[in-house]
């Protein structure tokens, strides 16, 4: 049989909303998510897990309480478990997130209006 | 302080050998590895884990006993735990692998001459 690849750019074409991660694949109990980011997010952390950002298009800054990292397309960064961070993009960035299944974008599923629905596939 | 991004293309520039995965980042107990692939690999499987392939440059075919998947740059595929597979690239492909720390490229650290040194960082 012919297996289908997951074409990342084609998955991005299936949605336009920002700050709403979409799952495209799972590896064991981890998920690969795509998200469009623009503007400022909220400060948050993930108490139980590291979180990986891979920038696929545009530029992303991740602010920390003690500094920041600037990512351009083709760059990645792993935010350590428990470290407060706040993503920011001046213009829309396309980003892949990799993290365990069940992780909320705001670090807490009850964190308010910026919390996205979890486990939404595209 | 200014944190340093991991620039994937710059990491590829640091090595030229094929079939020797290099670790560039860790997330919890998972590793992100870069590898240059060309030609035919050996049939193998990973009994305890799924394995993720993201093609960054070139084209990669992953053969299975019951078919194959063709990946081009920007495509990804997760090979399920226990599924026999054999990567093949007609010309050199640059690939990111994501899998738990300690996974051997041949599925078995004692599998012979195609087994790469594990946990080599670049």
mmCIF file of C-alpha atoms in Angstrom:
data_model
loop_
_atom_site.group_PDB
_atom_site.id
_atom_site.type_symbol
_atom_site.label_atom_id
_atom_site.label_comp_id
_atom_site.label_asym_id
_atom_site.label_seq_id
_atom_site.Cartn_x
_atom_site.Cartn_y
_atom_site.Cartn_z
ATOM 1 C CA UNK A 1 0.000 0.000 0.000
ATOM 2 C CA UNK A 2 0.990 3.627 -0.361
ATOM 3 C CA UNK A 3 1.245 5.505 2.890
ATOM 4 C CA UNK A 4 0.476 9.222 2.913
ATOM 5 C CA UNK A 5 3.092 11.695 4.077
ATOM 6 C CA UNK A 6 2.060 14.579 6.316
ATOM 7 C CA UNK A 7 2.750 17.707 4.265
ATOM 8 C CA UNK A 8 3.200 20.470 6.795
ATOM 9 C CA UNK A 9 2.463 23.419 4.491
ATOM 10 C CA UNK A 10 -0.755 21.744 3.292
ATOM 11 C CA UNK A 11 -1.876 21.360 6.897
ATOM 12 C CA UNK A 12 -1.315 25.098 7.480
ATOM 13 C CA UNK A 13 -3.525 25.831 4.479
ATOM 14 C CA UNK A 14 -6.446 24.162 6.287
ATOM 15 C CA UNK A 15 -6.840 26.857 8.932
ATOM 16 C CA UNK A 16 -6.256 30.573 9.351
ATOM 17 C CA UNK A 17 -7.067 31.355 12.978
ATOM 18 C CA UNK A 18 -4.247 32.381 15.283
ATOM 19 C CA UNK A 19 -3.234 31.007 18.699
ATOM 20 C CA UNK A 20 -5.248 27.798 18.140
ATOM 21 C CA UNK A 21 -2.820 24.851 17.895
ATOM 22 C CA UNK A 22 -3.880 22.028 15.582
ATOM 23 C CA UNK A 23 -2.563 18.490 16.003
ATOM 24 C CA UNK A 24 -1.117 16.898 12.850
ATOM 25 C CA UNK A 25 0.625 13.811 14.232
ATOM 26 C CA UNK A 26 1.327 11.796 17.348
ATOM 27 C CA UNK A 27 4.486 9.962 18.435
ATOM 28 C CA UNK A 28 3.907 7.784 21.490
ATOM 29 C CA UNK A 29 2.197 10.188 23.938
ATOM 30 C CA UNK A 30 3.582 13.318 22.251
ATOM 31 C CA UNK A 31 1.833 15.537 19.750
ATOM 32 C CA UNK A 32 3.017 17.654 16.825
ATOM 33 C CA UNK A 33 0.924 20.804 16.572
ATOM 34 C CA UNK A 34 0.853 23.662 14.093
ATOM 35 C CA UNK A 35 -0.041 27.165 15.178
ATOM 36 C CA UNK A 36 -0.220 30.625 13.664
ATOM 37 C CA UNK A 37 1.003 33.276 16.083
ATOM 38 C CA UNK A 38 0.762 37.054 15.853
ATOM 39 C CA UNK A 39 1.005 39.663 18.571
ATOM 40 C CA UNK A 40 1.556 39.037 22.242
ATOM 41 C CA UNK A 41 0.561 35.961 24.193
ATOM 42 C CA UNK A 42 0.137 35.622 27.966
ATOM 43 C CA UNK A 43 2.846 34.713 30.450
ATOM 44 C CA UNK A 44 2.619 31.039 31.377
ATOM 45 C CA UNK A 45 4.647 27.950 32.105
ATOM 46 C CA UNK A 46 4.238 24.189 31.862
ATOM 47 C CA UNK A 47 4.978 22.660 35.249
ATOM 48 C CA UNK A 48 5.438 19.108 34.031
ATOM 49 C CA UNK A 49 7.107 19.283 30.638
ATOM 50 C CA UNK A 50 9.543 20.958 28.296
ATOM 51 C CA UNK A 51 7.977 22.495 25.172
ATOM 52 C CA UNK A 52 9.570 22.611 21.714
ATOM 53 C CA UNK A 53 9.088 25.455 19.223
ATOM 54 C CA UNK A 54 10.200 25.102 15.591
ATOM 55 C CA UNK A 55 9.618 28.208 13.468
ATOM 56 C CA UNK A 56 8.571 27.318 9.918
ATOM 57 C CA UNK A 57 7.707 30.751 8.557
ATOM 58 C CA UNK A 58 8.243 34.265 9.881
ATOM 59 C CA UNK A 59 9.919 35.214 13.106
ATOM 60 C CA UNK A 60 9.085 34.543 16.727
ATOM 61 C CA UNK A 61 10.430 35.998 19.940
ATOM 62 C CA UNK A 62 9.980 34.074 23.173
ATOM 63 C CA UNK A 63 10.279 36.321 26.195
ATOM 64 C CA UNK A 64 11.470 34.976 29.515
ATOM 65 C CA UNK A 65 11.555 36.786 32.855
ATOM 66 C CA UNK A 66 15.342 37.022 32.472
ATOM 67 C CA UNK A 67 15.703 37.575 28.726
ATOM 68 C CA UNK A 68 14.472 36.356 25.371
ATOM 69 C CA UNK A 69 15.273 34.198 22.362
ATOM 70 C CA UNK A 70 14.727 35.381 18.786
ATOM 71 C CA UNK A 71 13.797 32.642 16.316
ATOM 72 C CA UNK A 72 13.557 32.879 12.563
ATOM 73 C CA UNK A 73 12.315 30.283 10.085
ATOM 74 C CA UNK A 74 14.441 27.166 10.466
ATOM 75 C CA UNK A 75 15.275 27.820 14.113
ATOM 76 C CA UNK A 76 14.079 25.846 17.112
ATOM 77 C CA UNK A 77 14.138 26.215 20.881
ATOM 78 C CA UNK A 78 13.131 23.980 23.772
ATOM 79 C CA UNK A 79 11.565 25.900 26.665
ATOM 80 C CA UNK A 80 12.486 24.076 29.869
ATOM 81 C CA UNK A 81 9.829 22.682 32.153
ATOM 82 C CA UNK A 82 8.552 25.273 34.605
ATOM 83 C CA UNK A 83 10.161 28.280 32.865
ATOM 84 C CA UNK A 84 7.786 31.212 32.408
ATOM 85 C CA UNK A 85 7.583 32.336 28.814
ATOM 86 C CA UNK A 86 5.556 34.585 26.531
ATOM 87 C CA UNK A 87 5.666 34.172 22.732
ATOM 88 C CA UNK A 88 5.489 37.307 20.568
ATOM 89 C CA UNK A 89 5.405 37.775 16.794
ATOM 90 C CA UNK A 90 5.270 41.201 15.109
ATOM 91 C CA UNK A 91 3.779 39.643 11.975
ATOM 92 C CA UNK A 92 2.260 36.196 11.657
ATOM 93 C CA UNK A 93 4.630 33.327 12.352
ATOM 94 C CA UNK A 94 3.934 29.686 11.496
ATOM 95 C CA UNK A 95 5.222 27.456 14.252
ATOM 96 C CA UNK A 96 5.370 23.742 15.061
ATOM 97 C CA UNK A 97 4.951 22.850 18.732
ATOM 98 C CA UNK A 98 5.979 19.474 20.093
ATOM 99 C CA UNK A 99 4.895 18.459 23.564
ATOM 100 C CA UNK A 100 3.054 15.710 25.425
ATOM 101 C CA UNK A 101 -0.611 15.142 24.659
ATOM 102 C CA UNK A 102 -2.828 17.195 26.956
ATOM 103 C CA UNK A 103 -0.616 20.257 27.393
ATOM 104 C CA UNK A 104 -2.622 23.495 27.342
ATOM 105 C CA UNK A 105 -1.313 26.449 25.361
ATOM 106 C CA UNK A 106 -1.632 28.701 28.386
ATOM 107 C CA UNK A 107 -0.209 26.127 30.784
ATOM 108 C CA UNK A 108 -3.590 25.724 32.432
ATOM 109 C CA UNK A 109 -6.830 24.657 30.767
ATOM 110 C CA UNK A 110 -8.705 27.062 33.042
ATOM 111 C CA UNK A 111 -6.506 30.084 32.341
ATOM 112 C CA UNK A 112 -9.161 32.090 30.543
ATOM 113 C CA UNK A 113 -10.001 33.379 27.098
ATOM 114 C CA UNK A 114 -6.564 32.745 25.607
ATOM 115 C CA UNK A 115 -6.773 29.023 26.357
ATOM 116 C CA UNK A 116 -7.332 27.130 23.123
ATOM 117 C CA UNK A 117 -9.342 23.974 22.703
ATOM 118 C CA UNK A 118 -6.987 21.063 23.134
ATOM 119 C CA UNK A 119 -6.479 18.023 20.941
ATOM 120 C CA UNK A 120 -8.030 19.586 17.827
ATOM 121 C CA UNK A 121 -6.713 17.824 14.719
ATOM 122 C CA UNK A 122 -6.367 19.180 11.243
ATOM 123 C CA UNK B 1 20.198 37.531 28.975
ATOM 124 C CA UNK B 2 19.990 36.564 25.329
ATOM 125 C CA UNK B 3 19.227 32.923 24.712
ATOM 126 C CA UNK B 4 20.603 31.269 21.575
ATOM 127 C CA UNK B 5 18.260 29.699 19.056
ATOM 128 C CA UNK B 6 19.157 26.352 17.513
ATOM 129 C CA UNK B 7 19.602 27.068 13.809
ATOM 130 C CA UNK B 8 18.995 23.764 12.079
ATOM 131 C CA UNK B 9 20.830 24.531 8.816
ATOM 132 C CA UNK B 10 23.889 25.712 10.749
ATOM 133 C CA UNK B 11 23.941 22.427 12.631
ATOM 134 C CA UNK B 12 23.915 20.504 9.336
ATOM 135 C CA UNK B 13 26.931 22.544 8.222
ATOM 136 C CA UNK B 14 28.930 21.065 11.101
ATOM 137 C CA UNK B 15 29.071 17.528 9.700
ATOM 138 C CA UNK B 16 29.060 15.762 6.358
ATOM 139 C CA UNK B 17 29.004 12.040 7.136
ATOM 140 C CA UNK B 18 25.907 10.067 6.268
ATOM 141 C CA UNK B 19 23.810 7.715 8.423
ATOM 142 C CA UNK B 20 25.304 9.137 11.643
ATOM 143 C CA UNK B 21 22.549 10.966 13.564
ATOM 144 C CA UNK B 22 23.661 13.988 15.596
ATOM 145 C CA UNK B 23 21.687 15.243 18.579
ATOM 146 C CA UNK B 24 20.874 18.972 18.539
ATOM 147 C CA UNK B 25 18.308 19.270 21.335
ATOM 148 C CA UNK B 26 16.468 17.400 24.043
ATOM 149 C CA UNK B 27 12.878 17.726 25.244
ATOM 150 C CA UNK B 28 12.230 15.742 28.433
ATOM 151 C CA UNK B 29 13.632 12.283 27.566
ATOM 152 C CA UNK B 30 13.313 12.787 23.797
ATOM 153 C CA UNK B 31 16.032 13.840 21.384
ATOM 154 C CA UNK B 32 16.028 15.844 18.149
ATOM 155 C CA UNK B 33 18.643 14.436 15.783
ATOM 156 C CA UNK B 34 19.863 15.516 12.361
ATOM 157 C CA UNK B 35 21.037 12.981 9.818
ATOM 158 C CA UNK B 36 22.207 12.942 6.212
ATOM 159 C CA UNK B 37 20.863 9.911 4.351
ATOM 160 C CA UNK B 38 21.817 8.565 0.935
ATOM 161 C CA UNK B 39 21.320 5.121 -0.529
ATOM 162 C CA UNK B 40 19.720 2.163 1.168
ATOM 163 C CA UNK B 41 19.614 1.461 4.872
ATOM 164 C CA UNK B 42 18.949 -1.863 6.623
ATOM 165 C CA UNK B 43 15.571 -3.260 7.584
ATOM 166 C CA UNK B 44 14.907 -2.659 11.271
ATOM 167 C CA UNK B 45 12.251 -1.722 13.771
ATOM 168 C CA UNK B 46 12.055 -0.094 17.169
ATOM 169 C CA UNK B 47 10.201 -2.375 19.545
ATOM 170 C CA UNK B 48 9.453 0.219 22.201
ATOM 171 C CA UNK B 49 8.802 3.476 20.417
ATOM 172 C CA UNK B 50 7.410 5.332 17.454
ATOM 173 C CA UNK B 51 9.985 7.256 15.399
ATOM 174 C CA UNK B 52 9.403 10.606 13.678
ATOM 175 C CA UNK B 53 11.005 11.624 10.376
ATOM 176 C CA UNK B 54 10.855 15.231 9.134
ATOM 177 C CA UNK B 55 12.504 15.802 5.757
ATOM 178 C CA UNK B 56 14.274 19.167 5.594
ATOM 179 C CA UNK B 57 16.058 18.863 2.254
ATOM 180 C CA UNK B 58 15.823 16.388 -0.590
ATOM 181 C CA UNK B 59 13.544 13.376 -0.770
ATOM 182 C CA UNK B 60 13.250 10.243 1.317
ATOM 183 C CA UNK B 61 11.380 7.009 0.776
ATOM 184 C CA UNK B 62 10.619 4.805 3.751
ATOM 185 C CA UNK B 63 9.932 1.236 2.693
ATOM 186 C CA UNK B 64 7.687 -1.006 4.757
ATOM 187 C CA UNK B 65 7.040 -4.704 4.271
ATOM 188 C CA UNK B 66 3.591 -3.789 2.931
ATOM 189 C CA UNK B 67 4.329 -0.590 1.026
ATOM 190 C CA UNK B 68 6.177 2.694 1.267
ATOM 191 C CA UNK B 69 5.836 6.405 1.963
ATOM 192 C CA UNK B 70 7.497 9.055 -0.212
ATOM 193 C CA UNK B 71 8.557 12.193 1.634
ATOM 194 C CA UNK B 72 9.820 15.449 0.181
ATOM 195 C CA UNK B 73 11.203 18.489 1.990
ATOM 196 C CA UNK B 74 8.538 19.769 4.364
ATOM 197 C CA UNK B 75 6.907 16.366 4.832
ATOM 198 C CA UNK B 76 6.886 14.254 7.972
ATOM 199 C CA UNK B 77 5.918 10.725 8.940
ATOM 200 C CA UNK B 78 5.703 8.836 12.213
ATOM 201 C CA UNK B 79 6.767 5.193 11.902
ATOM 202 C CA UNK B 80 4.732 3.200 14.426
ATOM 203 C CA UNK B 81 6.401 1.228 17.180
ATOM 204 C CA UNK B 82 7.432 -2.226 16.016
ATOM 205 C CA UNK B 83 6.871 -1.567 12.296
ATOM 206 C CA UNK B 84 9.757 -2.748 10.120
ATOM 207 C CA UNK B 85 11.105 0.001 7.904
ATOM 208 C CA UNK B 86 14.022 0.802 5.616
ATOM 209 C CA UNK B 87 14.852 4.380 4.629
ATOM 210 C CA UNK B 88 16.136 5.063 1.118
ATOM 211 C CA UNK B 89 17.297 8.249 -0.609
ATOM 212 C CA UNK B 90 18.477 8.370 -4.228
ATOM 213 C CA UNK B 91 20.437 11.543 -3.519
ATOM 214 C CA UNK B 92 21.353 12.945 -0.145
ATOM 215 C CA UNK B 93 18.429 13.881 2.065
ATOM 216 C CA UNK B 94 18.669 15.983 5.212
ATOM 217 C CA UNK B 95 16.323 14.621 7.847
ATOM 218 C CA UNK B 96 15.327 15.395 11.436
ATOM 219 C CA UNK B 97 14.600 12.382 13.631
ATOM 220 C CA UNK B 98 12.679 12.687 16.872
ATOM 221 C CA UNK B 99 12.618 9.776 19.285
ATOM 222 C CA UNK B 100 13.395 8.891 22.893
ATOM 223 C CA UNK B 101 16.987 9.169 24.103
ATOM 224 C CA UNK B 102 18.840 5.875 23.626
ATOM 225 C CA UNK B 103 17.143 4.655 20.441
ATOM 226 C CA UNK B 104 19.627 3.056 18.024
ATOM 227 C CA UNK B 105 19.413 3.916 14.334
ATOM 228 C CA UNK B 106 19.300 0.217 13.466
ATOM 229 C CA UNK B 107 16.869 -0.645 16.230
ATOM 230 C CA UNK B 108 19.565 -2.549 18.063
ATOM 231 C CA UNK B 109 22.897 -1.188 19.326
ATOM 232 C CA UNK B 110 24.505 -4.532 18.424
ATOM 233 C CA UNK B 111 23.134 -4.730 14.878
ATOM 234 C CA UNK B 112 26.483 -4.397 13.124
ATOM 235 C CA UNK B 113 28.409 -1.955 11.008
ATOM 236 C CA UNK B 114 25.412 0.236 10.124
ATOM 237 C CA UNK B 115 24.774 0.987 13.801
ATOM 238 C CA UNK B 116 25.825 4.571 14.521
ATOM 239 C CA UNK B 117 27.295 5.856 17.749
ATOM 240 C CA UNK B 118 24.446 7.037 19.909
ATOM 241 C CA UNK B 119 24.004 10.333 21.768
ATOM 242 C CA UNK B 120 26.577 12.217 19.673
ATOM 243 C CA UNK B 121 25.843 15.943 19.835
ATOM 244 C CA UNK B 122 26.676 18.600 17.294
#
